[in-house]
Coordinates of C-alpha atoms in Angstrom, one line a residue:
M1 CA 33.7 4.5 -4.9
T2 CA 35.9 1.8 -3.3
M3 CA 38.2 1.2 -0.3
Q4 CA 41.3 1.3 -2.3
Q5 CA 40.2 4.9 -3.6
V6 CA 39.6 5.9 -0.1
A7 CA 42.9 4.7 0.9
V8 CA 45.0 6.4 -1.7
E9 CA 43.1 9.6 -1.2
A10 CA 43.7 9.3 2.6
G11 CA 47.1 8.3 2.0
V12 CA 47.0 5.0 4.4
S13 CA 46.6 1.3 3.5
V14 CA 43.3 -0.7 2.7
S15 CA 44.0 -2.4 6.0
T16 CA 43.9 1.1 7.9
V17 CA 40.7 1.8 6.1
S18 CA 39.1 -1.1 6.9
K19 CA 40.2 -0.9 10.7
V20 CA 38.4 2.9 10.9
I21 CA 35.0 1.1 9.0
N22 CA 34.9 -1.3 11.6
G23 CA 36.2 0.2 14.5
R24 CA 38.9 -1.7 15.3
Y25 CA 41.9 -1.1 17.2
G26 CA 45.3 -0.5 16.3
I27 CA 45.1 2.8 14.7
S28 CA 45.7 6.5 16.1
V29 CA 42.6 8.9 17.0
A30 CA 44.1 11.5 14.7
T31 CA 44.4 8.8 11.8
A32 CA 40.9 7.4 12.4
S33 CA 39.4 10.9 12.3
H34 CA 41.5 11.8 9.2
V35 CA 40.3 9.0 7.5
S36 CA 36.7 9.3 8.4
G37 CA 37.0 12.8 7.2
V38 CA 37.9 11.6 3.8
I39 CA 35.0 8.7 3.8
E40 CA 32.4 11.2 4.5
R41 CA 34.0 13.6 1.7
L42 CA 34.0 11.0 -0.8
G43 CA 30.6 9.3 0.1
Y44 CA 32.2 5.8 0.5
E45 CA 29.6 3.3 1.8
T46 CA 30.1 -0.2 2.6
S47 CA 27.6 -2.5 0.6
L48 CA 24.9 -3.8 2.1
V49 CA 26.2 -7.8 1.4
A50 CA 29.5 -6.9 2.8
R51 CA 28.0 -5.5 5.9
S52 CA 25.3 -8.3 6.5
L53 CA 28.0 -11.2 6.2
R54 CA 30.1 -9.3 8.9
N55 CA 27.5 -8.2 11.3
Q56 CA 24.6 -10.6 10.3
R57 CA 22.5 -7.6 9.9
T58 CA 22.1 -4.9 7.3
N59 CA 19.8 -2.6 9.5
V60 CA 17.6 -2.1 6.1
I61 CA 13.9 -2.7 6.0
G62 CA 12.5 -3.8 2.5
V63 CA 8.9 -3.2 1.3
L64 CA 7.7 -4.9 -1.6
V65 CA 5.1 -3.7 -4.2
A66 CA 3.7 -5.4 -7.1
D67 CA 4.0 -1.6 -8.6
F68 CA 4.2 1.7 -7.5
E69 CA 0.6 3.2 -7.5
P70 CA -1.2 5.4 -5.3
F71 CA -1.9 2.8 -2.2
S72 CA 1.1 1.5 -2.4
T73 CA 2.8 5.2 -2.7
E74 CA 0.9 5.9 0.5
V75 CA 2.2 2.7 2.3
L76 CA 5.8 4.0 1.6
K77 CA 5.1 7.0 3.2
G78 CA 4.0 5.5 6.2
A79 CA 6.6 3.2 6.4
A80 CA 9.3 6.2 5.8
D81 CA 7.4 7.8 9.0
A82 CA 8.1 4.7 11.0
I83 CA 11.8 4.1 10.2
R84 CA 12.6 7.6 11.2
G85 CA 15.1 7.7 14.6
S86 CA 14.9 3.9 14.6
G87 CA 18.5 3.4 12.9
F88 CA 17.3 1.5 10.2
E89 CA 17.1 2.0 6.5
L90 CA 14.3 1.4 4.1
V91 CA 14.3 -0.1 0.3
A92 CA 11.6 -0.4 -2.0
Y93 CA 11.3 -3.2 -4.4
S94 CA 8.7 -3.3 -7.1
A95 CA 7.5 -6.1 -9.1
G96 CA 7.2 -4.0 -12.1
G97 CA 3.7 -5.1 -13.1
R98 CA 0.1 -6.3 -12.8
V99 CA -0.2 -8.4 -9.9
D100 CA -2.0 -11.4 -11.9
E101 CA 0.7 -11.4 -14.2
H102 CA 3.5 -11.9 -11.2
V103 CA 1.7 -14.4 -8.7
G104 CA 4.2 -15.6 -6.6
W105 CA 6.4 -12.7 -7.2
E106 CA 6.8 -12.4 -3.4
R107 CA 8.6 -15.5 -3.0
R108 CA 11.1 -14.6 -5.9
Y109 CA 12.2 -11.2 -4.6
L110 CA 12.1 -12.1 -1.1
S111 CA 15.0 -15.0 -1.8
R112 CA 16.7 -12.6 -3.6
L113 CA 16.8 -9.7 -0.7
M114 CA 16.3 -11.3 2.6
G115 CA 19.5 -12.2 4.5
T116 CA 22.0 -10.2 2.6
L117 CA 20.3 -6.9 1.7
V118 CA 17.5 -6.5 4.1
D119 CA 16.8 -7.9 7.9
G120 CA 12.9 -8.2 7.2
A121 CA 10.2 -7.5 4.7
V122 CA 7.3 -6.0 4.5
L123 CA 4.7 -6.9 1.4
V124 CA 2.1 -5.1 0.1
T125 CA -0.8 -7.1 -1.3
P126 CA 0.8 -10.6 -1.4
T127 CA -0.6 -13.2 -3.4
V128 CA 0.3 -15.9 -1.1
T129 CA -0.4 -16.5 2.6
E130 CA 3.0 -18.4 3.4
V131 CA 6.6 -17.6 2.8
D132 CA 9.7 -19.3 3.3
S133 CA 12.3 -16.4 4.7
D134 CA 15.4 -16.1 6.4
G135 CA 13.6 -12.9 8.4
P136 CA 10.6 -11.7 9.7
V137 CA 8.0 -10.6 6.9
V138 CA 4.7 -8.7 7.7
A139 CA 2.2 -8.3 5.1
I140 CA -0.3 -5.3 4.3
D141 CA -4.1 -6.3 2.7
P142 CA -3.2 -9.6 1.8
H143 CA -4.8 -11.5 -1.1
T144 CA -6.1 -14.4 0.7
G145 CA -7.2 -15.0 4.0
S146 CA -6.0 -17.1 7.0
T147 CA -2.3 -16.6 7.2
T148 CA 0.8 -16.9 9.6
I149 CA 2.3 -14.0 8.5
P150 CA 1.9 -11.2 10.6
T151 CA -1.0 -8.9 9.1
I152 CA -2.0 -5.2 8.8
T153 CA -5.2 -4.5 7.4
A154 CA -8.1 -2.2 7.2
H155 CA -11.9 -2.6 8.4
N156 CA -13.3 -3.1 4.6
L157 CA -16.4 -4.5 5.5
Q158 CA -17.4 -1.7 7.9
G159 CA -16.1 1.1 5.6
A160 CA -17.9 -0.5 2.6
R161 CA -21.4 -0.4 4.7
L162 CA -20.6 3.2 5.8
G163 CA -20.2 4.6 2.3
V164 CA -23.5 2.6 1.1
R165 CA -25.5 3.6 3.8
H166 CA -24.4 7.3 3.1
L167 CA -25.9 6.9 -0.8
L168 CA -29.1 5.2 1.0
D169 CA -29.7 8.2 3.3
L170 CA -29.4 10.5 0.6
G171 CA -32.5 8.7 -1.1
H172 CA -30.7 6.6 -3.7
T173 CA -31.9 3.0 -4.1
R174 CA -30.6 2.4 -7.9
I175 CA -27.0 2.1 -6.7
A176 CA -24.3 0.0 -8.8
M177 CA -21.3 -0.8 -7.5
V178 CA -17.6 -1.3 -9.3
T179 CA -15.9 -4.3 -7.7
G180 CA -12.4 -5.0 -6.8
R181 CA -10.1 -8.0 -7.6
E182 CA -11.8 -11.3 -7.0
D183 CA -8.8 -12.5 -5.3
L184 CA -8.4 -10.0 -2.8
V185 CA -9.8 -10.2 0.5
S186 CA -10.3 -6.6 0.9
A187 CA -12.0 -6.5 -2.4
Q188 CA -14.3 -9.3 -1.1
L189 CA -15.3 -7.9 2.0
R190 CA -16.3 -4.4 0.3
E191 CA -18.7 -6.0 -1.9
Q192 CA -20.0 -7.8 1.0
G193 CA -20.4 -4.6 2.8
F194 CA -22.2 -3.2 -0.5
R195 CA -24.6 -6.0 -0.2
E196 CA -25.4 -6.0 3.3
A197 CA -25.9 -2.4 3.7
L198 CA -28.5 -2.8 0.9
A199 CA -29.8 -5.7 2.8
E200 CA -30.2 -4.1 5.8
A201 CA -32.2 -1.3 4.0
G202 CA -34.9 -3.4 2.2
V203 CA -33.3 -2.8 -1.1
A204 CA -32.7 -5.3 -3.4
V205 CA -29.5 -6.0 -5.1
D206 CA -29.7 -5.7 -9.1
E207 CA -26.7 -8.1 -10.0
S208 CA -26.6 -6.1 -13.5
L209 CA -25.2 -3.5 -11.4
V210 CA -22.5 -5.1 -10.0
V211 CA -19.8 -4.8 -12.3
P212 CA -16.2 -5.7 -12.1
G213 CA -13.3 -3.1 -11.8
A214 CA -10.3 -5.4 -11.1
F215 CA -8.8 -2.2 -9.1
E216 CA -7.5 -1.1 -12.3
A217 CA -8.8 2.5 -13.9
E218 CA -9.0 1.2 -17.5
V219 CA -11.3 -1.7 -16.5
A220 CA -13.4 0.2 -14.5
R221 CA -13.9 2.8 -17.3
E222 CA -15.3 0.0 -19.3
A223 CA -17.7 -0.9 -16.6
A224 CA -18.8 2.9 -16.0
M225 CA -19.5 2.9 -19.7
A226 CA -21.6 0.0 -19.5
L227 CA -23.5 1.1 -16.4
L228 CA -23.7 4.5 -17.2
A229 CA -24.9 4.2 -21.0
R230 CA -27.8 1.7 -20.4
P231 CA -31.3 2.5 -19.8
G232 CA -32.3 2.5 -16.5
R233 CA -28.9 3.7 -15.3
P234 CA -28.0 4.2 -11.6
T235 CA -28.7 7.2 -9.6
A236 CA -25.4 6.1 -7.9
V237 CA -22.0 4.4 -7.6
F238 CA -20.1 2.6 -5.1
A239 CA -16.8 1.6 -6.5
A240 CA -14.2 -0.4 -3.9
S241 CA -11.6 1.8 -4.9
D242 CA -10.9 5.7 -5.4
Q243 CA -8.7 4.9 -8.7
M244 CA -11.8 3.5 -10.1
A245 CA -14.1 5.8 -8.6
L246 CA -12.3 8.7 -10.4
A247 CA -12.7 6.7 -13.8
V248 CA -16.6 6.4 -13.0
I249 CA -16.2 10.2 -12.7
E250 CA -14.5 10.9 -16.0
V251 CA -16.7 8.9 -18.0
A252 CA -20.0 10.1 -16.5
H253 CA -18.5 13.8 -17.8
E254 CA -17.8 12.2 -21.0
L255 CA -21.6 11.1 -21.3
G256 CA -22.8 14.7 -20.3
L257 CA -23.8 13.5 -16.9
A258 CA -23.5 15.9 -14.1
V259 CA -21.6 14.7 -10.8
P260 CA -23.5 15.0 -8.3
T261 CA -26.4 16.1 -9.8
D262 CA -27.0 13.4 -11.8
L263 CA -25.1 10.6 -10.5
S264 CA -23.5 10.4 -6.8
V265 CA -20.3 8.6 -6.6
V266 CA -18.4 7.4 -3.4
G267 CA -15.0 5.7 -3.6
F268 CA -12.6 3.8 -1.4
D269 CA -8.9 4.6 -0.2
N270 CA -8.9 8.4 0.2
I271 CA -5.7 8.5 -1.8
P272 CA -4.8 12.5 -2.2
E273 CA -6.0 12.4 -5.9
S274 CA -9.6 12.1 -4.4
A275 CA -9.6 15.4 -2.9
L276 CA -8.3 17.0 -6.0
A277 CA -10.9 15.4 -8.1
D278 CA -13.7 17.5 -9.9
P279 CA -15.9 17.4 -7.9
P280 CA -13.8 16.2 -5.0
L281 CA -14.8 12.6 -4.0
T282 CA -16.8 11.6 -1.1
T283 CA -14.8 8.3 0.2
V284 CA -14.1 5.9 2.7
R285 CA -11.0 6.5 4.4
Q286 CA -8.8 3.6 4.9
P287 CA -5.5 4.7 6.9
I288 CA -3.3 3.4 4.1
R289 CA -0.3 5.5 5.4
D290 CA -1.2 4.3 9.1
M291 CA -1.1 0.9 7.8
G292 CA 2.5 1.4 6.4
H293 CA 3.8 2.8 9.3
D294 CA 2.2 0.1 11.8
A295 CA 3.8 -2.8 9.2
V296 CA 7.2 -1.4 9.8
A297 CA 6.9 -0.9 13.5
L298 CA 5.9 -4.3 13.8
L299 CA 8.4 -5.6 11.7
I300 CA 10.9 -3.8 13.6
D301 CA 9.7 -5.3 16.8
L302 CA 10.0 -8.9 15.4
I303 CA 13.5 -7.9 14.1
E304 CA 14.6 -7.0 17.5
G305 CA 13.4 -9.8 19.1
R306 CA 10.7 -8.1 20.8
E307 CA 7.2 -9.5 21.3
P308 CA 4.4 -7.8 19.7
A309 CA 1.2 -7.5 21.5
D310 CA -0.6 -8.3 18.5
L311 CA 0.2 -9.7 15.2
H312 CA -2.9 -9.5 13.1
R313 CA -4.4 -5.9 13.5
T314 CA -7.1 -4.5 11.6
L315 CA -7.3 -0.5 11.5
G316 CA -10.7 1.5 11.3
T317 CA -12.5 3.1 8.4
D318 CA -14.5 6.2 8.1
L319 CA -16.5 8.3 5.7
V320 CA -14.9 11.4 4.4
L321 CA -17.7 13.6 2.6
R322 CA -16.7 16.0 -0.2
R323 CA -19.0 17.0 -3.3
S324 CA -19.6 14.2 -5.2
T325 CA -22.7 13.1 -3.5
H326 CA -26.0 14.7 -3.8
A327 CA -29.5 13.7 -2.3
L328 CA -31.6 12.3 -4.6
G329 CA -33.9 15.2 -6.2
G330 CA -32.4 17.6 -3.6
M331 CA -29.5 19.8 -3.3
P332 CA -25.9 19.1 -3.3
S333 CA -24.6 17.4 0.2

């Protein structure tokens, strides 16, 4: 739908339509009302580029993700919560694949979107610590450490300790871990929490039970097969993400192991699928939806020129007990 088509349908000139859209003087109230009705009926909308050139603002926030998977989907739900009533709109933009094949994707897409299509952007698990953009940027769960970009993260170290302590409290000492991506700080902290919880309990880490999962289900399946088919297999597995934990449960079932009777499994994230698993997954909840909400709220403050109280926020984690864990030699817990 174009402005010319609106003008033809309304029986007025293009300049009259333009005046109505931009709220300019020189037309009667009746004409403005008539043209507005035609615009609404036809569903005409000015382009974001034209809007930005005219007003230096689009009132659109971009959320840039490497791919649409459970974590980013929950982030987007929180982002949608945050824009309600704010006057802003939301656009999601995906790199369309695995992060390790698209290192630096944030810079490319920011250069395409910022300044003409969006007023600011939220980067979900970015691979860079610094970006050069024409507007404010907030990062959720950045891959690397110290950064000048405002950030929203979860308390990954605390969460991992909670998950492993739960297994230790159930009597497990032969506990394996399926780790996340090596370049992701959250994954590093979850492994650190795993090791610290074992050390506090006086349990030595068996390095042969620490296997990479890369936050990918297929990689985690291979890791689980290697762990569970070996002699002296672990009695419990702590996975650095729910997706990987669910892959571990699938492999256990394929090998004829009952979860949790033969194997206890704890995940991390609390994605919606974790509650629907068979059995429902005990997991460490990080407030993913809240992270999306807070990132957008912080970004709106920056766009509007307000000074946020804190540019780097860490949200708490907690343990969600379900039926995938079992006291060693005892009844299900």
